[in-house]
Amino acid sequence: MWDRNQMAARAAEELEDGMYVNLGIGIPTLVANYVGDKDITLQSENGMLGMGPFPFEGEEDPDLINAGKQTITELSRTAYFDSAQSFGMIRGGKIAAAILGAMEVAENGDLANWMIPGKLVKGMGGAMDLVAGVGRVIVVMDHTNKHGDSKVLPECTLPLTGKGVVDRIITNLGVLDVVEGGLRIVECADGVTEDELRAATEATLV
Amino acid sequence: MNKIYGSAAEALDGVLSDGMLIAAGGFGLCGIPELLLQAIKDAGTKNLTFASNNAGVDDFGIGILLQTKQVKKMISSYVGENAEFMRQYLSGELELEFNPQGTLAERMRAAGCGIPGFYTKTGVGTVIADGKEVKQFNGEDYILEEGIFADLSIVKAWKADDTGNLVFRKTARNFNPPAAMCGKICVAEVEEIVPRGSLDPDGIHLPGIYVHRIVQGEHEKRIEQRTTRTRENA
């Protein structure tokens, strides 16, 4: 089974030299630690390409934050722009990939990650725009929830973020692709058998 | 024509009215028009609708207008940082219209460009599409979203000249240009008003045609999530 960092490292393998990429909050943020020598430009949807690491203590700038509202830094390649242009490049298909977390993914690529009815509702932020606009949507999440129920389902039970938008799912148990008729196992995580992966997956596997 | 006003209260004099729609710039607490929001609180204007990506926190940003119950409705993409917001929303005191963040930005930009509606793939097949026209282009579904034509825009910039040309700083630009564009009147608060001719004409982020009133002031610029790394060779 993969831990958070191993999942992030596996997700980083999806990125190719020269890509412009948007990383979501949580495990996806860790992907930046594993891109190695690849020339990857990170987009922050609040208006920045070329996102740098957290600042050194004492060098935080209130005018320089990421989409998670955390203080960050700029790089020599950084460009700033307004929110309309930021989502113009997202909606316009200029961002090669988005790596983001999820509450549920369905076998047809439906994604739910923005609200749980009856609980506190915070909003979708930029998630709906990202999944509708970027070239490739990669979900990184735990395969099951804290009750042990599969998050990889025949159909989502929660309100959708996007319909038929997910291309690949990377979980602590392995990697799955959304294909015609269901999900296809790409690989199993270290120490996980295909039978174990199948048992933890409610969605149709083809 | 003089666009420069001596205080936020003076800059808003005569443009506030109960029930108006205000477009506000900012993302989280970054680049928010904090002085103008305080002046709206002091003016006591009521039943306001805000188009703003976020709703501030309890004691800063739009949050201060929630405490005084001056806000009737929010049009936002994310409101997770504000407990008082949630309390008022769940008790039915406050209306909330969620917009995907890019849809919100484009609704402002479009209105500012005289475009009353546009089609987008964002939200197709979700609750966001409920009640909206669906149209196919090249075999794919898109939904119709409408421009936000605001009564008033309030924005924050880094520098202005006396003609209202604005320059923003880093990610504090965010929603400020589209918010500025979509209002009948735009009031901008800035950290510094510089002499005409001292801004590079090639480096203007928002031309002064969009900006009607300017006020300079001291900004708190609060940080929401202070994240740092340690120096390896300190």
Short mmCIF file of N, CA, C and O in Angstrom, two decimals, chain A residues 25 44-48 52-74 79-88 91 111 114-115 118-130 132-133 159-163 165, chain B residues 27-31 53-54 76-81 86 89-90 96 98-106 109 118-128 156 158 169-178 191 220-232:
data_model
loop_
_atom_site.label_atom_id
_atom_site.label_comp_id
_atom_site.label_asym_id
_atom_site.label_seq_id
_atom_site.Cartn_x
_atom_site.Cartn_y
_atom_site.Cartn_z
N ILE A 25 -5.40 21.01 -3.47
CA ILE A 25 -4.98 21.08 -2.07
C ILE A 25 -4.88 19.67 -1.50
O ILE A 25 -5.60 18.77 -1.92
N SER A 44 -1.29 28.55 -10.27
CA SER A 44 -2.16 28.79 -9.11
C SER A 44 -3.32 29.62 -9.63
O SER A 44 -3.11 30.71 -10.17
N GLU A 45 -4.55 29.10 -9.48
CA GLU A 45 -5.67 29.71 -10.21
C GLU A 45 -6.07 31.09 -9.71
O GLU A 45 -6.89 31.75 -10.34
N ASN A 46 -5.50 31.54 -8.60
CA ASN A 46 -5.75 32.91 -8.19
C ASN A 46 -4.91 33.91 -8.99
O ASN A 46 -4.97 35.11 -8.73
N GLY A 47 -4.12 33.41 -9.97
CA GLY A 47 -3.51 34.36 -10.90
C GLY A 47 -2.01 34.31 -11.04
O GLY A 47 -1.34 35.34 -11.05
N MET A 48 -1.45 33.09 -11.17
CA MET A 48 0.00 32.96 -11.22
C MET A 48 0.41 31.71 -11.98
O MET A 48 -0.17 30.64 -11.79
N GLY A 52 6.37 29.10 -6.76
CA GLY A 52 7.56 28.66 -6.04
C GLY A 52 7.19 28.08 -4.69
O GLY A 52 6.02 28.02 -4.31
N PRO A 53 8.23 27.64 -3.92
CA PRO A 53 7.98 27.03 -2.61
C PRO A 53 7.56 28.05 -1.56
O PRO A 53 7.52 29.26 -1.82
N PHE A 54 7.24 27.56 -0.35
CA PHE A 54 6.91 28.45 0.76
C PHE A 54 8.11 29.39 1.01
O PHE A 54 9.25 28.99 0.80
N PRO A 55 7.85 30.61 1.49
CA PRO A 55 8.96 31.53 1.78
C PRO A 55 9.68 31.15 3.07
O PRO A 55 9.16 30.40 3.89
N PHE A 56 10.91 31.66 3.21
CA PHE A 56 11.60 31.52 4.48
C PHE A 56 10.88 32.38 5.52
O PHE A 56 10.27 33.40 5.18
N GLU A 57 10.98 31.98 6.77
CA GLU A 57 10.32 32.72 7.83
C GLU A 57 10.78 34.18 7.82
O GLU A 57 11.97 34.45 7.66
N GLY A 58 9.84 35.08 7.93
CA GLY A 58 10.15 36.51 7.90
C GLY A 58 10.05 37.11 6.51
O GLY A 58 10.10 38.32 6.35
N GLU A 59 9.94 36.25 5.48
CA GLU A 59 9.86 36.76 4.10
C GLU A 59 8.46 36.55 3.50
O GLU A 59 8.28 36.66 2.29
N GLU A 60 7.48 36.28 4.34
CA GLU A 60 6.11 36.10 3.83
C GLU A 60 5.60 37.42 3.27
O GLU A 60 5.84 38.48 3.84
N ASP A 61 4.89 37.33 2.15
CA ASP A 61 4.34 38.52 1.49
C ASP A 61 2.83 38.34 1.39
O ASP A 61 2.35 37.42 0.73
N PRO A 62 2.06 39.23 2.03
CA PRO A 62 0.59 39.07 1.98
C PRO A 62 0.02 39.19 0.56
O PRO A 62 -1.10 38.74 0.31
N ASP A 63 0.79 39.76 -0.35
CA ASP A 63 0.33 39.89 -1.74
C ASP A 63 0.71 38.68 -2.60
O ASP A 63 0.52 38.71 -3.81
N LEU A 64 1.28 37.64 -1.96
CA LEU A 64 1.73 36.49 -2.74
C LEU A 64 1.29 35.19 -2.08
O LEU A 64 1.95 34.67 -1.18
N ILE A 65 0.13 34.70 -2.52
CA ILE A 65 -0.44 33.49 -1.93
C ILE A 65 -0.87 32.53 -3.05
O ILE A 65 -1.01 32.93 -4.20
N ASN A 66 -1.06 31.27 -2.66
CA ASN A 66 -1.58 30.29 -3.62
C ASN A 66 -3.09 30.16 -3.45
O ASN A 66 -3.71 30.85 -2.64
N ALA A 67 -3.68 29.23 -4.21
CA ALA A 67 -5.14 29.09 -4.19
C ALA A 67 -5.64 28.54 -2.86
O ALA A 67 -6.83 28.66 -2.55
N GLY A 68 -4.73 27.96 -2.06
CA GLY A 68 -5.09 27.53 -0.71
C GLY A 68 -4.88 28.64 0.32
O GLY A 68 -4.95 28.39 1.52
N LYS A 69 -4.61 29.86 -0.17
CA LYS A 69 -4.39 31.05 0.66
C LYS A 69 -3.13 30.96 1.49
O LYS A 69 -2.95 31.69 2.49
N GLN A 70 -2.19 30.07 1.13
CA GLN A 70 -0.91 29.95 1.83
C GLN A 70 0.11 30.90 1.20
O GLN A 70 0.10 31.10 -0.01
N THR A 71 1.00 31.44 2.04
CA THR A 71 2.07 32.28 1.51
C THR A 71 3.04 31.42 0.70
O THR A 71 3.38 30.30 1.11
N ILE A 72 3.45 31.93 -0.47
CA ILE A 72 4.37 31.21 -1.36
C ILE A 72 5.42 32.19 -1.88
O ILE A 72 5.49 33.33 -1.41
N THR A 73 6.22 31.74 -2.85
CA THR A 73 7.22 32.62 -3.46
C THR A 73 7.10 32.54 -4.98
O THR A 73 6.42 31.67 -5.51
N GLU A 74 7.80 33.48 -5.65
CA GLU A 74 7.82 33.46 -7.11
C GLU A 74 9.14 32.87 -7.59
O GLU A 74 10.10 32.73 -6.83
N ALA A 79 4.76 34.49 -13.92
CA ALA A 79 3.91 35.52 -14.52
C ALA A 79 2.64 35.64 -13.67
O ALA A 79 2.11 34.64 -13.20
N TYR A 80 2.20 36.88 -13.48
CA TYR A 80 0.94 37.14 -12.75
C TYR A 80 -0.12 37.65 -13.73
O TYR A 80 0.19 38.28 -14.74
N PHE A 81 -1.38 37.38 -13.40
CA PHE A 81 -2.50 37.82 -14.24
C PHE A 81 -3.74 37.82 -13.38
O PHE A 81 -3.71 37.38 -12.23
N ASP A 82 -4.85 38.34 -13.94
CA ASP A 82 -6.06 38.42 -13.13
C ASP A 82 -6.86 37.11 -13.21
O ASP A 82 -6.54 36.21 -13.99
N SER A 83 -7.91 37.02 -12.40
CA SER A 83 -8.69 35.78 -12.28
C SER A 83 -9.40 35.43 -13.59
O SER A 83 -9.56 34.26 -13.91
N ALA A 84 -9.84 36.43 -14.34
CA ALA A 84 -10.54 36.14 -15.60
C ALA A 84 -9.58 35.51 -16.60
O ALA A 84 -9.92 34.53 -17.28
N GLN A 85 -8.36 36.03 -16.67
CA GLN A 85 -7.37 35.44 -17.57
C GLN A 85 -6.93 34.07 -17.06
O GLN A 85 -6.70 33.14 -17.84
N SER A 86 -6.82 33.93 -15.74
CA SER A 86 -6.42 32.66 -15.16
C SER A 86 -7.38 31.55 -15.55
O SER A 86 -6.97 30.46 -15.97
N PHE A 87 -8.67 31.83 -15.43
CA PHE A 87 -9.65 30.81 -15.80
C PHE A 87 -9.88 30.78 -17.30
O PHE A 87 -10.39 29.79 -17.82
N GLY A 88 -9.48 31.83 -17.99
CA GLY A 88 -9.47 31.77 -19.45
C GLY A 88 -8.49 30.71 -19.93
O GLY A 88 -8.80 29.92 -20.83
N ARG A 91 -10.14 27.26 -18.85
CA ARG A 91 -11.28 26.94 -19.69
C ARG A 91 -10.85 26.73 -21.13
O ARG A 91 -11.42 25.91 -21.86
N LEU A 111 -16.99 12.99 -11.14
CA LEU A 111 -16.19 13.37 -9.97
C LEU A 111 -17.04 14.16 -8.99
O LEU A 111 -17.79 15.06 -9.39
N TRP A 114 -16.91 18.49 -3.93
CA TRP A 114 -17.10 19.86 -3.44
C TRP A 114 -18.16 20.02 -2.37
O TRP A 114 -18.14 21.01 -1.65
N MET A 115 -19.08 19.10 -2.21
CA MET A 115 -20.04 19.32 -1.14
C MET A 115 -20.66 18.03 -0.63
O MET A 115 -20.78 17.04 -1.35
N GLY A 118 -26.24 18.66 3.70
CA GLY A 118 -26.58 18.55 5.11
C GLY A 118 -25.43 18.89 6.03
O GLY A 118 -25.62 19.13 7.21
N LYS A 119 -24.20 18.91 5.48
CA LYS A 119 -23.06 19.34 6.28
C LYS A 119 -22.68 20.75 5.84
O LYS A 119 -23.29 21.32 4.95
N LEU A 120 -21.64 21.29 6.44
CA LEU A 120 -21.22 22.63 6.05
C LEU A 120 -20.78 22.65 4.59
O LEU A 120 -20.04 21.78 4.15
N VAL A 121 -21.28 23.60 3.88
CA VAL A 121 -20.99 23.72 2.45
C VAL A 121 -20.06 24.91 2.25
O VAL A 121 -20.38 26.03 2.59
N LYS A 122 -18.89 24.62 1.72
CA LYS A 122 -17.89 25.68 1.58
C LYS A 122 -17.83 26.28 0.19
O LYS A 122 -17.43 27.41 0.01
N GLY A 123 -18.20 25.50 -0.83
CA GLY A 123 -18.15 26.00 -2.20
C GLY A 123 -17.17 25.23 -3.06
O GLY A 123 -16.31 24.52 -2.55
N MET A 124 -17.34 25.38 -4.37
CA MET A 124 -16.52 24.61 -5.30
C MET A 124 -15.23 25.31 -5.66
O MET A 124 -14.36 24.69 -6.26
N GLY A 125 -15.08 26.58 -5.31
CA GLY A 125 -13.88 27.29 -5.73
C GLY A 125 -13.68 27.15 -7.22
O GLY A 125 -14.62 27.34 -8.01
N GLY A 126 -12.46 26.78 -7.63
CA GLY A 126 -12.16 26.66 -9.05
C GLY A 126 -12.25 25.24 -9.58
O GLY A 126 -11.91 24.98 -10.74
N ALA A 127 -12.71 24.29 -8.73
CA ALA A 127 -12.65 22.87 -9.12
C ALA A 127 -13.51 22.55 -10.36
O ALA A 127 -13.08 21.80 -11.24
N MET A 128 -14.71 23.13 -10.44
CA MET A 128 -15.58 22.83 -11.58
C MET A 128 -14.98 23.36 -12.88
O MET A 128 -15.08 22.72 -13.93
N ASP A 129 -14.35 24.53 -12.83
CA ASP A 129 -13.71 25.10 -14.02
C ASP A 129 -12.53 24.24 -14.44
O ASP A 129 -12.32 23.99 -15.63
N LEU A 130 -11.75 23.81 -13.46
CA LEU A 130 -10.56 23.01 -13.77
C LEU A 130 -10.92 21.69 -14.44
O LEU A 130 -10.37 21.34 -15.48
N ALA A 132 -13.52 20.87 -16.02
CA ALA A 132 -14.17 21.05 -17.32
C ALA A 132 -13.19 21.51 -18.39
O ALA A 132 -13.43 21.33 -19.57
N GLY A 133 -12.06 22.10 -17.96
CA GLY A 133 -11.23 22.78 -18.94
C GLY A 133 -9.87 22.18 -19.23
O GLY A 133 -9.38 22.30 -20.36
N PRO A 159 -23.20 15.35 -4.82
CA PRO A 159 -23.34 16.28 -5.96
C PRO A 159 -22.03 16.35 -6.76
O PRO A 159 -20.95 16.40 -6.18
N LEU A 160 -22.18 16.37 -8.08
CA LEU A 160 -21.00 16.28 -8.94
C LEU A 160 -20.24 17.61 -9.04
O LEU A 160 -20.82 18.69 -8.97
N THR A 161 -18.93 17.47 -9.23
CA THR A 161 -18.08 18.60 -9.61
C THR A 161 -17.98 18.66 -11.13
O THR A 161 -17.88 19.73 -11.72
N GLY A 162 -17.98 17.48 -11.74
CA GLY A 162 -17.94 17.40 -13.20
C GLY A 162 -18.42 16.04 -13.66
O GLY A 162 -18.32 15.05 -12.92
N LYS A 163 -18.98 16.00 -14.86
CA LYS A 163 -19.56 14.77 -15.39
C LYS A 163 -18.60 14.16 -16.42
O LYS A 163 -18.23 14.81 -17.39
N VAL A 165 -15.39 13.48 -16.32
CA VAL A 165 -14.21 14.33 -16.49
C VAL A 165 -12.89 13.66 -16.08
O VAL A 165 -11.82 14.09 -16.50
N PHE B 27 -9.04 37.90 -3.32
CA PHE B 27 -9.08 36.44 -3.25
C PHE B 27 -8.67 36.07 -1.83
O PHE B 27 -7.55 36.37 -1.42
N GLY B 28 -9.58 35.44 -1.08
CA GLY B 28 -9.31 35.27 0.34
C GLY B 28 -9.21 36.65 0.96
O GLY B 28 -10.09 37.49 0.76
N LEU B 29 -8.12 36.93 1.68
CA LEU B 29 -7.90 38.26 2.24
C LEU B 29 -6.87 39.02 1.43
O LEU B 29 -6.42 40.09 1.83
N CYS B 30 -6.47 38.47 0.28
CA CYS B 30 -5.40 39.04 -0.54
C CYS B 30 -5.99 39.99 -1.58
O CYS B 30 -6.83 39.60 -2.38
N GLY B 31 -5.58 41.25 -1.51
CA GLY B 31 -6.05 42.22 -2.49
C GLY B 31 -7.49 42.64 -2.29
O GLY B 31 -8.17 42.99 -3.25
N ASN B 53 -15.44 36.69 -4.69
CA ASN B 53 -15.04 35.28 -4.67
C ASN B 53 -15.21 34.65 -3.29
O ASN B 53 -15.63 33.52 -3.17
N ASN B 54 -14.86 35.43 -2.25
CA ASN B 54 -14.96 34.92 -0.88
C ASN B 54 -15.70 35.94 -0.02
O ASN B 54 -16.03 37.01 -0.49
N SER B 76 -20.57 33.93 -4.69
CA SER B 76 -19.19 33.58 -4.34
C SER B 76 -18.88 32.17 -4.83
O SER B 76 -19.77 31.39 -5.12
N SER B 77 -17.58 31.83 -4.85
CA SER B 77 -17.20 30.45 -5.20
C SER B 77 -16.80 29.65 -3.97
O SER B 77 -16.84 28.42 -3.99
N TYR B 78 -16.37 30.33 -2.91
CA TYR B 78 -15.88 29.60 -1.74
C TYR B 78 -16.02 30.48 -0.50
O TYR B 78 -15.54 31.60 -0.47
N VAL B 79 -16.70 29.94 0.51
CA VAL B 79 -16.98 30.75 1.70
C VAL B 79 -16.56 30.02 2.98
O VAL B 79 -17.06 30.29 4.06
N GLY B 80 -15.59 29.08 2.83
CA GLY B 80 -15.28 28.17 3.92
C GLY B 80 -14.59 28.75 5.13
O GLY B 80 -14.45 28.07 6.14
N GLU B 81 -14.14 30.00 5.05
CA GLU B 81 -13.31 30.52 6.16
C GLU B 81 -14.11 31.37 7.14
O GLU B 81 -13.54 32.04 7.98
N MET B 86 -21.57 31.10 7.77
CA MET B 86 -22.26 29.82 7.83
C MET B 86 -23.48 29.89 8.74
O MET B 86 -24.54 29.37 8.42
N TYR B 89 -26.18 31.79 6.97
CA TYR B 89 -26.68 31.06 5.81
C TYR B 89 -27.59 29.91 6.25
O TYR B 89 -28.69 29.73 5.74
N LEU B 90 -27.12 29.15 7.25
CA LEU B 90 -27.88 27.98 7.69
C LEU B 90 -29.18 28.39 8.40
O LEU B 90 -30.16 27.65 8.39
N LEU B 96 -27.27 32.80 -0.65
CA LEU B 96 -25.96 32.44 -1.20
C LEU B 96 -26.15 31.86 -2.58
O LEU B 96 -26.97 30.97 -2.78
N PHE B 98 -23.77 30.07 -5.23
CA PHE B 98 -22.43 29.59 -5.56
C PHE B 98 -22.20 29.70 -7.06
O PHE B 98 -23.03 29.28 -7.86
N ASN B 99 -21.07 30.25 -7.42
CA ASN B 99 -20.62 30.27 -8.81
C ASN B 99 -19.26 29.61 -8.86
O ASN B 99 -18.41 29.89 -8.01
N PRO B 100 -19.01 28.75 -9.86
CA PRO B 100 -17.63 28.29 -10.05
C PRO B 100 -16.72 29.52 -10.22
O PRO B 100 -17.13 30.52 -10.80
N GLN B 101 -15.52 29.42 -9.69
CA GLN B 101 -14.65 30.60 -9.62
C GLN B 101 -14.40 31.26 -10.98
O GLN B 101 -14.44 32.49 -11.11
N GLY B 102 -14.13 30.43 -11.99
CA GLY B 102 -13.87 30.99 -13.31
C GLY B 102 -15.13 31.57 -13.94
O GLY B 102 -15.07 32.56 -14.68
N THR B 103 -16.27 30.97 -13.64
CA THR B 103 -17.54 31.50 -14.13
C THR B 103 -17.81 32.86 -13.51
O THR B 103 -18.23 33.80 -14.17
N LEU B 104 -17.53 32.99 -12.20
CA LEU B 104 -17.71 34.27 -11.52
C LEU B 104 -16.82 35.35 -12.14
O LEU B 104 -17.28 36.46 -12.42
N ALA B 105 -15.55 35.01 -12.36
CA ALA B 105 -14.62 35.99 -12.94
C ALA B 105 -15.08 36.39 -14.34
O ALA B 105 -15.05 37.57 -14.70
N GLU B 106 -15.51 35.41 -15.12
CA GLU B 106 -15.92 35.70 -16.49
C GLU B 106 -17.25 36.46 -16.53
O GLU B 106 -17.46 37.28 -17.42
N ARG B 109 -16.06 39.97 -16.01
CA ARG B 109 -15.33 40.45 -17.19
C ARG B 109 -16.28 40.69 -18.36
O ARG B 109 -16.22 41.72 -19.03
N PHE B 118 -22.67 34.26 -21.84
CA PHE B 118 -21.68 33.46 -22.56
C PHE B 118 -21.93 32.00 -22.24
O PHE B 118 -22.54 31.66 -21.23
N TYR B 119 -21.47 31.13 -23.11
CA TYR B 119 -21.62 29.69 -22.89
C TYR B 119 -20.32 29.11 -22.38
O TYR B 119 -19.24 29.46 -22.85
N THR B 120 -20.43 28.22 -21.38
CA THR B 120 -19.24 27.59 -20.81
C THR B 120 -19.52 26.12 -20.50
O THR B 120 -20.66 25.73 -20.21
N LYS B 121 -18.48 25.31 -20.57
CA LYS B 121 -18.58 23.89 -20.22
C LYS B 121 -18.59 23.70 -18.70
O LYS B 121 -19.02 22.67 -18.20
N THR B 122 -18.08 24.70 -17.98
CA THR B 122 -17.98 24.57 -16.53
C THR B 122 -19.36 24.36 -15.91
O THR B 122 -20.26 25.18 -16.12
N GLY B 123 -19.51 23.29 -15.13
CA GLY B 123 -20.77 23.05 -14.43
C GLY B 123 -21.78 22.21 -15.19
O GLY B 123 -22.84 21.87 -14.64
N VAL B 124 -21.49 21.86 -16.44
CA VAL B 124 -22.41 21.01 -17.20
C VAL B 124 -22.60 19.68 -16.46
O VAL B 124 -21.63 19.06 -16.02
N GLY B 125 -23.86 19.26 -16.29
CA GLY B 125 -24.13 17.99 -15.61
C GLY B 125 -24.06 18.08 -14.09
O GLY B 125 -24.11 17.07 -13.40
N THR B 126 -23.96 19.31 -13.55
CA THR B 126 -23.94 19.50 -12.10
C THR B 126 -25.12 20.40 -11.69
O THR B 126 -25.84 20.91 -12.56
N VAL B 127 -25.28 20.63 -10.40
CA VAL B 127 -26.38 21.49 -9.92
C VAL B 127 -26.25 22.91 -10.45
O VAL B 127 -27.24 23.65 -10.52
N ILE B 128 -25.04 23.30 -10.83
CA ILE B 128 -24.81 24.65 -11.36
C ILE B 128 -25.59 24.86 -12.66
O ILE B 128 -25.96 25.98 -13.01
N LYS B 156 -9.01 47.01 -4.90
CA LYS B 156 -7.75 47.41 -4.24
C LYS B 156 -6.61 47.24 -5.24
O LYS B 156 -6.50 46.17 -5.86
N TRP B 158 -2.23 48.43 -6.09
CA TRP B 158 -0.97 48.82 -5.45
C TRP B 158 -0.73 50.32 -5.70
O TRP B 158 -0.60 51.11 -4.78
N ARG B 169 -0.14 44.29 -7.52
CA ARG B 169 1.11 43.65 -7.09
C ARG B 169 0.88 42.16 -6.88
O ARG B 169 0.02 41.75 -6.13
N LYS B 170 1.66 41.34 -7.60
CA LYS B 170 1.68 39.88 -7.47
C LYS B 170 0.26 39.29 -7.51
O LYS B 170 -0.54 39.71 -8.33
N THR B 171 -0.03 38.33 -6.63
CA THR B 171 -1.35 37.69 -6.72
C THR B 171 -2.47 38.52 -6.09
O THR B 171 -3.61 38.07 -6.01
N ALA B 172 -2.16 39.75 -5.66
CA ALA B 172 -3.21 40.64 -5.16
C ALA B 172 -4.04 41.23 -6.31
O ALA B 172 -5.01 41.94 -6.08
N ARG B 173 -3.66 40.91 -7.56
CA ARG B 173 -4.45 41.39 -8.71
C ARG B 173 -5.79 40.63 -8.76
O ARG B 173 -6.84 41.24 -8.84
N ASN B 174 -5.71 39.33 -8.79
CA ASN B 174 -6.85 38.38 -8.78
C ASN B 174 -8.17 38.92 -9.38
O ASN B 174 -8.23 39.21 -10.57
N PHE B 175 -9.18 39.07 -8.56
CA PHE B 175 -10.49 39.48 -9.08
C PHE B 175 -10.63 41.00 -9.28
O PHE B 175 -11.68 41.48 -9.70
N ASN B 176 -9.60 41.76 -8.93
CA ASN B 176 -9.77 43.22 -8.97
C ASN B 176 -10.04 43.78 -10.37
O ASN B 176 -10.99 44.57 -10.52
N PRO B 177 -9.27 43.40 -11.41
CA PRO B 177 -9.61 43.95 -12.73
C PRO B 177 -11.02 43.58 -13.22
O PRO B 177 -11.78 44.48 -13.61
N PRO B 178 -11.41 42.29 -13.21
CA PRO B 178 -12.78 42.01 -13.67
C PRO B 178 -13.85 42.67 -12.81
O PRO B 178 -14.87 43.15 -13.33
N GLU B 191 -2.35 51.75 -2.40
CA GLU B 191 -1.33 52.01 -1.39
C GLU B 191 -0.59 53.31 -1.68
O GLU B 191 -0.06 53.95 -0.78
N GLU B 220 -3.85 47.05 6.14
CA GLU B 220 -3.37 46.04 7.10
C GLU B 220 -2.80 44.84 6.35
O GLU B 220 -1.82 44.25 6.77
N LYS B 221 -3.43 44.45 5.22
CA LYS B 221 -2.99 43.31 4.40
C LYS B 221 -2.75 42.06 5.24
O LYS B 221 -1.64 41.55 5.36
N ARG B 222 -3.80 41.55 5.82
CA ARG B 222 -3.68 40.40 6.71
C ARG B 222 -3.36 39.11 5.94
O ARG B 222 -3.84 38.93 4.83
N ILE B 223 -2.55 38.25 6.54
CA ILE B 223 -2.22 36.95 5.94
C ILE B 223 -3.13 35.88 6.53
O ILE B 223 -3.29 35.79 7.75
N GLU B 224 -3.75 35.08 5.64
CA GLU B 224 -4.72 34.08 6.10
C GLU B 224 -4.02 32.78 6.56
O GLU B 224 -4.34 32.23 7.60
N GLN B 225 -3.10 32.28 5.76
CA GLN B 225 -2.37 31.04 6.10
C GLN B 225 -0.88 31.32 5.96
O GLN B 225 -0.36 31.34 4.85
N ARG B 226 -0.23 31.52 7.09
CA ARG B 226 1.21 31.84 7.04
C ARG B 226 1.99 30.53 6.95
O ARG B 226 2.04 29.76 7.90
N THR B 227 2.54 30.22 5.80
CA THR B 227 3.30 29.00 5.60
C THR B 227 4.74 29.37 5.24
O THR B 227 4.97 30.27 4.43
N THR B 228 5.70 28.68 5.86
CA THR B 228 7.11 28.98 5.62
C THR B 228 7.90 27.68 5.52
O THR B 228 7.39 26.60 5.82
N ARG B 229 9.15 27.79 5.04
CA ARG B 229 10.08 26.65 5.08
C ARG B 229 11.28 27.08 5.90
O ARG B 229 11.52 28.29 6.09
N THR B 230 12.04 26.09 6.37
CA THR B 230 13.22 26.41 7.19
C THR B 230 14.44 26.50 6.29
O THR B 230 14.54 25.84 5.27
N ARG B 231 15.36 27.34 6.68
CA ARG B 231 16.62 27.47 5.94
C ARG B 231 17.50 26.26 6.24
O ARG B 231 17.75 25.93 7.38
N GLU B 232 17.98 25.60 5.17
CA GLU B 232 18.77 24.39 5.38
C GLU B 232 20.16 24.70 5.91
O GLU B 232 20.73 23.96 6.70
#
